[in-house]
mmCIF file of C-alpha atoms in Angstrom:
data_model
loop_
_atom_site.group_PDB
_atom_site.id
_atom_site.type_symbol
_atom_site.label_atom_id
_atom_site.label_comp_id
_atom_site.label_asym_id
_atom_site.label_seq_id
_atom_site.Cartn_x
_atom_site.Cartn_y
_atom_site.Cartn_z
ATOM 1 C CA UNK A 1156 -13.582 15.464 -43.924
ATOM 2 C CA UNK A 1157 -12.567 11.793 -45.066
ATOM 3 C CA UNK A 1158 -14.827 9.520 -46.158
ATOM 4 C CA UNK A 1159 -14.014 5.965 -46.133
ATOM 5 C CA UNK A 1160 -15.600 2.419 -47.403
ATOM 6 C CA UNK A 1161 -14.376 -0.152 -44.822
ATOM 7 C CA UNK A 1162 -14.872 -3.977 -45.837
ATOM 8 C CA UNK A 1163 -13.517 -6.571 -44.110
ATOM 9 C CA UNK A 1164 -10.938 -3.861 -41.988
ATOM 10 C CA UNK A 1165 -10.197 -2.513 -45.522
ATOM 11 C CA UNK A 1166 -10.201 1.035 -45.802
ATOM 12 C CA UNK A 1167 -11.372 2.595 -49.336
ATOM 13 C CA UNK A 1168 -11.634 6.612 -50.034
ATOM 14 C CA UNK A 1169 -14.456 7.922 -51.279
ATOM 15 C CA UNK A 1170 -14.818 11.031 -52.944
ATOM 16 C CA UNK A 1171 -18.493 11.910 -52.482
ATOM 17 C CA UNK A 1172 -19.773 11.427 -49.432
ATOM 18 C CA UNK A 1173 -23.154 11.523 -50.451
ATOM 19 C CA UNK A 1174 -22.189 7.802 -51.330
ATOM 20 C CA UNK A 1175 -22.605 7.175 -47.898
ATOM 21 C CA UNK A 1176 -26.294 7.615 -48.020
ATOM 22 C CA UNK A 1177 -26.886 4.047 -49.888
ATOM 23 C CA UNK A 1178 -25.734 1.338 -47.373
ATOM 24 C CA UNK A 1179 -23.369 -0.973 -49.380
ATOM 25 C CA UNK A 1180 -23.865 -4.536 -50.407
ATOM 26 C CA UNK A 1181 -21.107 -5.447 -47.468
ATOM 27 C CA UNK A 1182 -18.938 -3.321 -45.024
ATOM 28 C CA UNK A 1183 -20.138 0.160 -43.959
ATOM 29 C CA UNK A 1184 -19.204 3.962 -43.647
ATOM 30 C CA UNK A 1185 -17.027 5.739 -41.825
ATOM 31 C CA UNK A 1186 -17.344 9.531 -42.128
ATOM 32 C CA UNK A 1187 -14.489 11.062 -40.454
ATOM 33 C CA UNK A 1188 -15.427 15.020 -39.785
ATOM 34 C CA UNK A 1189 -14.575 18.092 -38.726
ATOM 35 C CA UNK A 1190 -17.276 20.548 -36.294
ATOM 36 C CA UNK A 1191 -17.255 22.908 -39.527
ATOM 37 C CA UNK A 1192 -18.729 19.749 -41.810
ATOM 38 C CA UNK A 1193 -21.994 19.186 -40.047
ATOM 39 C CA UNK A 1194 -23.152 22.208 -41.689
ATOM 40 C CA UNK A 1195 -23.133 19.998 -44.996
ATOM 41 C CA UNK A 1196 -23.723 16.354 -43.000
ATOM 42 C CA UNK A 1197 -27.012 17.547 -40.709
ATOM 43 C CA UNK A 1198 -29.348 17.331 -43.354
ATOM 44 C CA UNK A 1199 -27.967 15.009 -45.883
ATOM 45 C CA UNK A 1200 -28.281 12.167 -42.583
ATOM 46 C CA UNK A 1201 -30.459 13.876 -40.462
ATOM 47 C CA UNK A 1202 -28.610 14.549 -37.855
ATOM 48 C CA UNK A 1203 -30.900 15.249 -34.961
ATOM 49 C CA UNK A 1204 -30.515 19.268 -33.978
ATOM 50 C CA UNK A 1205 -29.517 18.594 -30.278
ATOM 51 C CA UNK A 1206 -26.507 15.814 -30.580
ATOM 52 C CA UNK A 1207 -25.399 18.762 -33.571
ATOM 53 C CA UNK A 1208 -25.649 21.757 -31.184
ATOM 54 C CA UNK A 1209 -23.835 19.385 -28.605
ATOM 55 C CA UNK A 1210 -20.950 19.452 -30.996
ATOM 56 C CA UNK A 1211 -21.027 22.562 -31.639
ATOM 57 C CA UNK A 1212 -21.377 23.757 -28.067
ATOM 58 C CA UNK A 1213 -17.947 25.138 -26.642
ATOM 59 C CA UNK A 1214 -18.591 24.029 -23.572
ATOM 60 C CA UNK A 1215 -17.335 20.762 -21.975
ATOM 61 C CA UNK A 1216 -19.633 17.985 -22.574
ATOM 62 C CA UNK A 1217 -19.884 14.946 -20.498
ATOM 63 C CA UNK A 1218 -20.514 11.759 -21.935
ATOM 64 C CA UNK A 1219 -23.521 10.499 -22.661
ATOM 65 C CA UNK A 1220 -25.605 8.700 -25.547
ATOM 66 C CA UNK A 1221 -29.049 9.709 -27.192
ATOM 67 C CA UNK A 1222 -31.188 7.572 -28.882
ATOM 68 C CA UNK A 1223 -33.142 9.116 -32.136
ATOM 69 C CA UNK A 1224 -35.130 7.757 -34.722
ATOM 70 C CA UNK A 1225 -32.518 6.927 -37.354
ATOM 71 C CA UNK A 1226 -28.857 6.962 -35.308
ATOM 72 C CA UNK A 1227 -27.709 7.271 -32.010
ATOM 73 C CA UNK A 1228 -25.498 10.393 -30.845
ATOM 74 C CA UNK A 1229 -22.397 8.998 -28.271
ATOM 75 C CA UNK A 1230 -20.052 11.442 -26.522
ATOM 76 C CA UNK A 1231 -16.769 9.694 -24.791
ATOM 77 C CA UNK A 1232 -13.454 11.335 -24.128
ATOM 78 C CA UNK A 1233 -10.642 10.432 -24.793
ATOM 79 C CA UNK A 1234 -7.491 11.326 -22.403
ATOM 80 C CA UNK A 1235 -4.046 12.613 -22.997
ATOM 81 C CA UNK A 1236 -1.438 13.115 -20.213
ATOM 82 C CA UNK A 1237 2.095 15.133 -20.807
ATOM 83 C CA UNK A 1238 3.441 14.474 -17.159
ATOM 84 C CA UNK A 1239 2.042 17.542 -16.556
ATOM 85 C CA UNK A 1240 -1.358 18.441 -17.316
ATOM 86 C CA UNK A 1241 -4.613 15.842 -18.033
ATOM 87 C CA UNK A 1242 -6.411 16.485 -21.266
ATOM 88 C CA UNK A 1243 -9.740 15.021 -22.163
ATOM 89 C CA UNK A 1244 -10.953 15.817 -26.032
ATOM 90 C CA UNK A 1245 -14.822 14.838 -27.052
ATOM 91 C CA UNK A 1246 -15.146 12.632 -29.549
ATOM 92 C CA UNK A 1247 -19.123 12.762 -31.108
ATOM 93 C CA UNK A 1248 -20.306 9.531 -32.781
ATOM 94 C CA UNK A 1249 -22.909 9.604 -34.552
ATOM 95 C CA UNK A 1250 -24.204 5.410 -34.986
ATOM 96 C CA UNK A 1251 -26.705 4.456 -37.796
ATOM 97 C CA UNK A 1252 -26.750 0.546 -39.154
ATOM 98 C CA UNK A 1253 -24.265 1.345 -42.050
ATOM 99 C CA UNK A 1254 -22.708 4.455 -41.197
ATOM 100 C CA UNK A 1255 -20.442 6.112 -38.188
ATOM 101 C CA UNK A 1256 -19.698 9.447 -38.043
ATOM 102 C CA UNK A 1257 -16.928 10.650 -35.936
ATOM 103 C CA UNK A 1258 -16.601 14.418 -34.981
ATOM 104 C CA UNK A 1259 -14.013 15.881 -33.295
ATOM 105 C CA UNK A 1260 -12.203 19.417 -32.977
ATOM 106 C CA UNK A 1261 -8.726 18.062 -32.195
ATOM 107 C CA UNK A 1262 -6.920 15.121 -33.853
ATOM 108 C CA UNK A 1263 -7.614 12.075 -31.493
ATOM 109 C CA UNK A 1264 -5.029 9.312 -30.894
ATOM 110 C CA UNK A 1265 -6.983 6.653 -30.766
ATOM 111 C CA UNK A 1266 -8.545 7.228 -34.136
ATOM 112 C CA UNK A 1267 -5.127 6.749 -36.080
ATOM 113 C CA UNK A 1268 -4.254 4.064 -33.943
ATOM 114 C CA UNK A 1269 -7.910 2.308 -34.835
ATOM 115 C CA UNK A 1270 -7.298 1.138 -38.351
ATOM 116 C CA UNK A 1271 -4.419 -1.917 -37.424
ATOM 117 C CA UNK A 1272 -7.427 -3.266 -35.168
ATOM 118 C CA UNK A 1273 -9.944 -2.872 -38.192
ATOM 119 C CA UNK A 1274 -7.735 -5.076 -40.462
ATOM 120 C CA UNK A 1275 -6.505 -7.635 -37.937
ATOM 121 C CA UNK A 1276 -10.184 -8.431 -37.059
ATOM 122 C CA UNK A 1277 -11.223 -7.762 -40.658
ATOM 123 C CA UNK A 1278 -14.183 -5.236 -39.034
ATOM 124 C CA UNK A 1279 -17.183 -5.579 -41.193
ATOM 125 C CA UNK A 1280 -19.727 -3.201 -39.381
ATOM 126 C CA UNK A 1281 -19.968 -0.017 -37.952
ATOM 127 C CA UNK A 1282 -20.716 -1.023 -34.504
ATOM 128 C CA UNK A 1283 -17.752 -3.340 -34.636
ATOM 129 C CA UNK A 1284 -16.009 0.057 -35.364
ATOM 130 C CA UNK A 1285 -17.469 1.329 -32.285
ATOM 131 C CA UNK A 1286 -16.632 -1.246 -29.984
ATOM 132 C CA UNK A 1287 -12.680 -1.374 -31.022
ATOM 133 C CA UNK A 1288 -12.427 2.516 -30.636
ATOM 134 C CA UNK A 1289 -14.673 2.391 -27.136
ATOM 135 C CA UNK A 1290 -11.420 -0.284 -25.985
ATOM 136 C CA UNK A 1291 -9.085 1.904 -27.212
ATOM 137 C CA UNK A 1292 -10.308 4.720 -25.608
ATOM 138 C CA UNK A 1293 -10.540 2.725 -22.082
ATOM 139 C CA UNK A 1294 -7.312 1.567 -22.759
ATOM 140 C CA UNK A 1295 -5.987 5.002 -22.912
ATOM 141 C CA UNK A 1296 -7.356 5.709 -19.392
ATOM 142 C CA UNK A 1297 -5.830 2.149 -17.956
ATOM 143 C CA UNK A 1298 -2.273 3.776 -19.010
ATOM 144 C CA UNK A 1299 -2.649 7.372 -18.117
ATOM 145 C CA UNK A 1300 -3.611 5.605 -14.278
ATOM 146 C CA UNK A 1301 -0.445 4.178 -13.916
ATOM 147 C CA UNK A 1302 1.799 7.070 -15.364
ATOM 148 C CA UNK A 1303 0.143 9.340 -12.658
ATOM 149 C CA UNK A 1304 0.577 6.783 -10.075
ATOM 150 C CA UNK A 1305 4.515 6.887 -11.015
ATOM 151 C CA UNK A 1306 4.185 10.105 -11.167
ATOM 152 C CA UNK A 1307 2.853 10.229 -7.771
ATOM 153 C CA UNK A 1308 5.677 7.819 -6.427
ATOM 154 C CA UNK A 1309 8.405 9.727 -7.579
ATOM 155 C CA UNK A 1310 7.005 12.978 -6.462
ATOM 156 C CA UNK A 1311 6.913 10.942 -3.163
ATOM 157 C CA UNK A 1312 10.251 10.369 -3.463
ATOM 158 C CA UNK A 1313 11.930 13.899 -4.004
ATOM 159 C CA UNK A 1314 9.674 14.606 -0.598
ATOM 160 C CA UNK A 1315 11.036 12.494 1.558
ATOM 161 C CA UNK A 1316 14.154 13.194 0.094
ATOM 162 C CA UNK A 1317 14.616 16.948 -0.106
ATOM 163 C CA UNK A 1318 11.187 18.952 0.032
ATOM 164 C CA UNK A 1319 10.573 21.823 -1.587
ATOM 165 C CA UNK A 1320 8.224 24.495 -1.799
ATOM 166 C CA UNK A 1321 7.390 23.742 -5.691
ATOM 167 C CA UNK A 1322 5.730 19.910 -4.256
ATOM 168 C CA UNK A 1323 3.226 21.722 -2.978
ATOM 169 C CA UNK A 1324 2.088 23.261 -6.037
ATOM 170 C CA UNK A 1325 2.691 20.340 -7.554
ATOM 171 C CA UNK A 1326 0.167 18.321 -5.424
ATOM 172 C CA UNK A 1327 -2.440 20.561 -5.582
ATOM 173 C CA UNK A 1328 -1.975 20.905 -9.307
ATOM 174 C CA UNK A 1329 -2.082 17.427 -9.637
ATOM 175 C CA UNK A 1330 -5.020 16.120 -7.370
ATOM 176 C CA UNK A 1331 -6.969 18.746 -9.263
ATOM 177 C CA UNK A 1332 -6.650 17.274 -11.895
ATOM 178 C CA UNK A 1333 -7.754 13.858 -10.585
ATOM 179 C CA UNK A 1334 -10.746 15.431 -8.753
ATOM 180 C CA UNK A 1335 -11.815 16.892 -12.095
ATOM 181 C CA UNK A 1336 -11.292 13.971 -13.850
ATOM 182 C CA UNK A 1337 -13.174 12.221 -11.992
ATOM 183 C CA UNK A 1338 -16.386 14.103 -12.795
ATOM 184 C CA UNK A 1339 -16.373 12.716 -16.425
ATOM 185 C CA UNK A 1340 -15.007 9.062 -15.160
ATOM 186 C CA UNK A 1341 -19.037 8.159 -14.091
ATOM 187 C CA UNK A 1342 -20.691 9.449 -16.317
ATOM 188 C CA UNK A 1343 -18.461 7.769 -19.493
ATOM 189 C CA UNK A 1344 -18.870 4.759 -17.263
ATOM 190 C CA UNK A 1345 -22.386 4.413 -17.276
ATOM 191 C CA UNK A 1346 -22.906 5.453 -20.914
ATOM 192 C CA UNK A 1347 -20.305 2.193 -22.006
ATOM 193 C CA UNK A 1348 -22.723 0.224 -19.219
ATOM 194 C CA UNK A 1349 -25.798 1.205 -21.698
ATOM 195 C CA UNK A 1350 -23.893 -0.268 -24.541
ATOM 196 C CA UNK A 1351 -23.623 -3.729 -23.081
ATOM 197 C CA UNK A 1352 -26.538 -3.868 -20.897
ATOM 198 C CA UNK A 1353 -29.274 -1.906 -22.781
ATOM 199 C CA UNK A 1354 -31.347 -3.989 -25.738
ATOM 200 C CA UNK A 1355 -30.100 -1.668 -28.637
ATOM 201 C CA UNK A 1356 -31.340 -2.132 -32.189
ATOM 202 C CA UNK A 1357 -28.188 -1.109 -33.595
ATOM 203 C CA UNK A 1358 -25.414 -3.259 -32.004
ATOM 204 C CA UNK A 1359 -25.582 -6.861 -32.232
ATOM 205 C CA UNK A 1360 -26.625 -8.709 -29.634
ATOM 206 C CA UNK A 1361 -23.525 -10.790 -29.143
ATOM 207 C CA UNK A 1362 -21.577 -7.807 -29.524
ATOM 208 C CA UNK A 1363 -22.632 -6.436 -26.225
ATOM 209 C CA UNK A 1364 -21.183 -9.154 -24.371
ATOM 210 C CA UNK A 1365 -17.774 -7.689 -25.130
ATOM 211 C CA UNK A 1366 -19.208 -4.162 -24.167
ATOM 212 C CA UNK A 1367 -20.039 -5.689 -20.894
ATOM 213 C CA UNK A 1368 -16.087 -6.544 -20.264
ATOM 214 C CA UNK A 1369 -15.413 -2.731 -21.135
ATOM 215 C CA UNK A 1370 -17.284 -1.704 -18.527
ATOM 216 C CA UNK A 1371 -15.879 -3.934 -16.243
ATOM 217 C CA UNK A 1372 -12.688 -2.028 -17.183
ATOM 218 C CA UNK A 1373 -14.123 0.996 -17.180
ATOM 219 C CA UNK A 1374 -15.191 0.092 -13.036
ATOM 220 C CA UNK A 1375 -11.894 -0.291 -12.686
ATOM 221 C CA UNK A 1376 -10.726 2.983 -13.599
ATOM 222 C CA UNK A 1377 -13.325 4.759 -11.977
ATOM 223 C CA UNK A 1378 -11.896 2.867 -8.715
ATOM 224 C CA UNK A 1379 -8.169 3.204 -9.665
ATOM 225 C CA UNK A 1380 -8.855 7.079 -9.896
ATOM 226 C CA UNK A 1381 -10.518 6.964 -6.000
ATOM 227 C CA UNK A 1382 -7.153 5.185 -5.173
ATOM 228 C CA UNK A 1383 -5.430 8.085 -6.478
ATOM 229 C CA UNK A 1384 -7.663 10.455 -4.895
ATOM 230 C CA UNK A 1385 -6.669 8.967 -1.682
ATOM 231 C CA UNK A 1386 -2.774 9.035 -2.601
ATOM 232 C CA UNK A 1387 -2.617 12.550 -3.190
ATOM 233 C CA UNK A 1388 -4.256 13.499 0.492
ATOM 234 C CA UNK A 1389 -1.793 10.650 1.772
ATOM 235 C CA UNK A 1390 1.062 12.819 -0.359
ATOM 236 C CA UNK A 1391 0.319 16.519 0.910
ATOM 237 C CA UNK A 1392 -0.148 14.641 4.475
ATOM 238 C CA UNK A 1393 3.558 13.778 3.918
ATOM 239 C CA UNK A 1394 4.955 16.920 2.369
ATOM 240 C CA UNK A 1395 3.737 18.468 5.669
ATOM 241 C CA UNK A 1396 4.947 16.453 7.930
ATOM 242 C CA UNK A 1397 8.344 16.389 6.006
ATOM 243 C CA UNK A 1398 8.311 19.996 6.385
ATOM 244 C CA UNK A 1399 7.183 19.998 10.444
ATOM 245 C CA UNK A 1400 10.227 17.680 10.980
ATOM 246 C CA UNK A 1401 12.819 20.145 8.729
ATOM 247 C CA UNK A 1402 11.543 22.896 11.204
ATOM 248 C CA UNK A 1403 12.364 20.249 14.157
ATOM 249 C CA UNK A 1404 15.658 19.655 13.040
ATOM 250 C CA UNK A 1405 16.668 23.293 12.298
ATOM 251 C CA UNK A 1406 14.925 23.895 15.727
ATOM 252 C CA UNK A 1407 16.688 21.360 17.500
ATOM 253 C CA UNK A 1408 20.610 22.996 15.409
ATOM 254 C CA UNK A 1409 19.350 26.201 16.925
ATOM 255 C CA UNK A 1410 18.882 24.943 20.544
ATOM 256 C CA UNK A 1411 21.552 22.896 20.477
ATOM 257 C CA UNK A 1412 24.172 25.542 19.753
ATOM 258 C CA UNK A 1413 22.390 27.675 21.961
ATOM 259 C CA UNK A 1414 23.364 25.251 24.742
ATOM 260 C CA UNK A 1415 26.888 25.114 23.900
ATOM 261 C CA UNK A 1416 27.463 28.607 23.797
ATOM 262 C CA UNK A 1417 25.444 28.921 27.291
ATOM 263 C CA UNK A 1418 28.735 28.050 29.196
ATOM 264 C CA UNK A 1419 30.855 29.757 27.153
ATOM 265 C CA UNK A 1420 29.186 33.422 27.653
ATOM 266 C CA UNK A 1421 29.328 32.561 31.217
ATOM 267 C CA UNK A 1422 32.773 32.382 31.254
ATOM 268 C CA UNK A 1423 33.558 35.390 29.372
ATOM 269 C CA UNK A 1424 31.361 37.224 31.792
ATOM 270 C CA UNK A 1425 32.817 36.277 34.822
ATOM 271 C CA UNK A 1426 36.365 37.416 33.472
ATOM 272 C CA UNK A 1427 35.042 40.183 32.038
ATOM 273 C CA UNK A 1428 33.746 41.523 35.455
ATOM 274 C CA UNK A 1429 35.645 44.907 36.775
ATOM 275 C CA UNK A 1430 37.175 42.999 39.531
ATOM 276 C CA UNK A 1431 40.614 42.864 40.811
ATOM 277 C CA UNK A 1432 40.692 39.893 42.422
ATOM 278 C CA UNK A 1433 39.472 37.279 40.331
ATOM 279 C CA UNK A 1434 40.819 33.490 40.013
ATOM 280 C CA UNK A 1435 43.235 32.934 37.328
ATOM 281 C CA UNK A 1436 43.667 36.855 36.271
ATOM 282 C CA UNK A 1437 47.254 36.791 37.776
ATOM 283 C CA UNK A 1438 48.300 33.750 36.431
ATOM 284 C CA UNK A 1439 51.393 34.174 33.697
ATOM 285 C CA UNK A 1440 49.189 32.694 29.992
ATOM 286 C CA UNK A 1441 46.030 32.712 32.016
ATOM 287 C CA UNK A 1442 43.799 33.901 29.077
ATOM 288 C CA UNK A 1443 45.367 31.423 27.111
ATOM 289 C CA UNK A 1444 44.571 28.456 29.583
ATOM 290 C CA UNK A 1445 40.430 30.218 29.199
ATOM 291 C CA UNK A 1446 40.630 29.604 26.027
ATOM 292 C CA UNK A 1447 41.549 26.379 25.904
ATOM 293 C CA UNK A 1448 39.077 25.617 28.692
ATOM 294 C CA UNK A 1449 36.428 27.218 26.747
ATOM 295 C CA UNK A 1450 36.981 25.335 23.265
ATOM 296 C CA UNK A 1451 37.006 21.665 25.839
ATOM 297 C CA UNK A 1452 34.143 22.511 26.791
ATOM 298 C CA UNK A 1453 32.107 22.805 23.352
ATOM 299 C CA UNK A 1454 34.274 19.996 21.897
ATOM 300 C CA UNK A 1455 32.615 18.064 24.563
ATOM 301 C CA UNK A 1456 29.139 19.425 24.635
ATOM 302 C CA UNK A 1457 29.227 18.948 20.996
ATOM 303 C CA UNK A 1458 30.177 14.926 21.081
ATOM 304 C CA UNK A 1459 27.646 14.555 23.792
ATOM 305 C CA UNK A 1460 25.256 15.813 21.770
ATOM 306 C CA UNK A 1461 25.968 14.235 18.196
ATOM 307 C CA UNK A 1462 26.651 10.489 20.863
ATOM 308 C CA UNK A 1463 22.726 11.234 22.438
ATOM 309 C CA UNK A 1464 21.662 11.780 18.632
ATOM 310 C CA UNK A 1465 20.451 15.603 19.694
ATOM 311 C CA UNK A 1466 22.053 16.648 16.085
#
């Protein structure tokens, strides 16, 4: 657990987090913590009992926000993709007027990559804190839509180009995903639409304006994601197809040589008949001449075909 003074985007340590407990003449808290130090941070801010067993709850939480007496409790997620799975971590915030509480199980990205935003806009309050990492974390989402869309082209791609039986998997896998993700999309939407629309006694007024244009980004994803949906029934709606037409053309190989071959086993029947008198037997290089005949006659059959575009 790190405790940190931050004045003017200016991050001091603080040994003692007790500190904390006395709001400072300017700046605010930041208590950055671990699920095993609310133990020691429930009672010392009173942390109401249900946002702590939230945290501590193994089980997936959706986002949400809870008002109490003295703070509010905010769950958001914040999103990691490797190219091949989705990850969402929860990130608990606890919000009082001069301290912010962060809780998390995993590292989180966005909290490392807060503190150049803190300092550029010299961040003097805690739910100035919460704002910038609320962007960041919608941010986050904005980029991981348009790496699955590539994703999604490319995979497109290598159908139309070769398919193969992995796609499949691939496009179930992946619209999973999507369909899951999707579950925790709404629900973080609405609770950044409380922080801009609701009257809250602990974010500025003015402040909420610039919650209002994260939601409108966070509308966005929610709709980018139901685009994405839709390209992934559009992409297993081409891997079949791709595959129906492979089966076509091996079908159409197989018929087509099939055809060929019709005449030629007709031939070979006919002179190999236990006759005596059949045309050509007599002549001198007469099985010779068949041969010939025979190999014409697929030559041709074959350029027919290949000129008609039959293979």
């Amino acid at each position: 657990m790190k405790t940190r003074w931050v004045q003017n985007g200016i991050f001091t340590l603080v040994d003692d987090v007790s500190v904390a407990l006395t709001p400072p003449e300017k700046g605010f808290y930041w208590i950055d913590a671990g699920i095993e130090d609310l133990e020691l941070l429930q009672p010392m801010f009173h942390l109401h009992d249900l946002a702590v067993e939230d945290c501590l709850s193994e089980e997936e939480q959706r986002p949400k926000i809870e008002f109490y007496d003295s703070h509010y409790f905010i769950v958001i997620n914040s999103i990691r993709f490797d190219d091949e799975e989705i990850f969402l971590r929860a990130l608990n915030l606890f919000l009082s007027k001069h301290v912010i509480i962060t809780v998390t199980r995993q590292k989180i990205n966005e909290l490392r990559a807060l503190k150049p935003f803190l300092w550029e806009e010299e961040v003097n309050t805690a739910d100035r804190f919460l704002y910038h990492l609320v962007d960041l974390v919608v941010d986050n989402y904005v980029a991981v839509g348009d790496r699955i869309e590539a994703k999604i082209e490319k995979l497109e791609e290598d159908i139309l180009v070769a398919t193969k039986k992995t796609h499949l998997n691939e496009i179930i896998g992946l619209r999973s995903e999507i369909l899951w993700l999707k579950k925790v999309l709404v629900p973080q939407r609405d609770v950044i639409g409380t922080l801009g629309k609701k009257d809250l006694r602990l974010i500025d007024h003015q402040l909420q304006k610039y919650f209002g244009d994260i939601y409108e980004n966070a509308v966005k994803i929610v709709d980018t994601f139901d685009t994405l949906r839709d390209l992934m029934g559009n992409l297993r709606e081409a891997y079949q197809s791709s595959l129906a037409n492979r089966a076509n053309d091996i079908m159409r190989v197989f018929t087509a040589l099939t055809t060929i071959f019709m005449p030629l086993t007709f031939i070979t029947g006919v002179f190999g008949m236990n006759f005596d008198n059949i045309l050509g037997l007599q002549i001198p290089h007469g099985d010779e001449y068949v041969l010939a005949l025979m190999g014409l006659l697929g030559i041709a059959m074959y350029v027919l075909f290949r000129k008609k575009e039959w293979l």
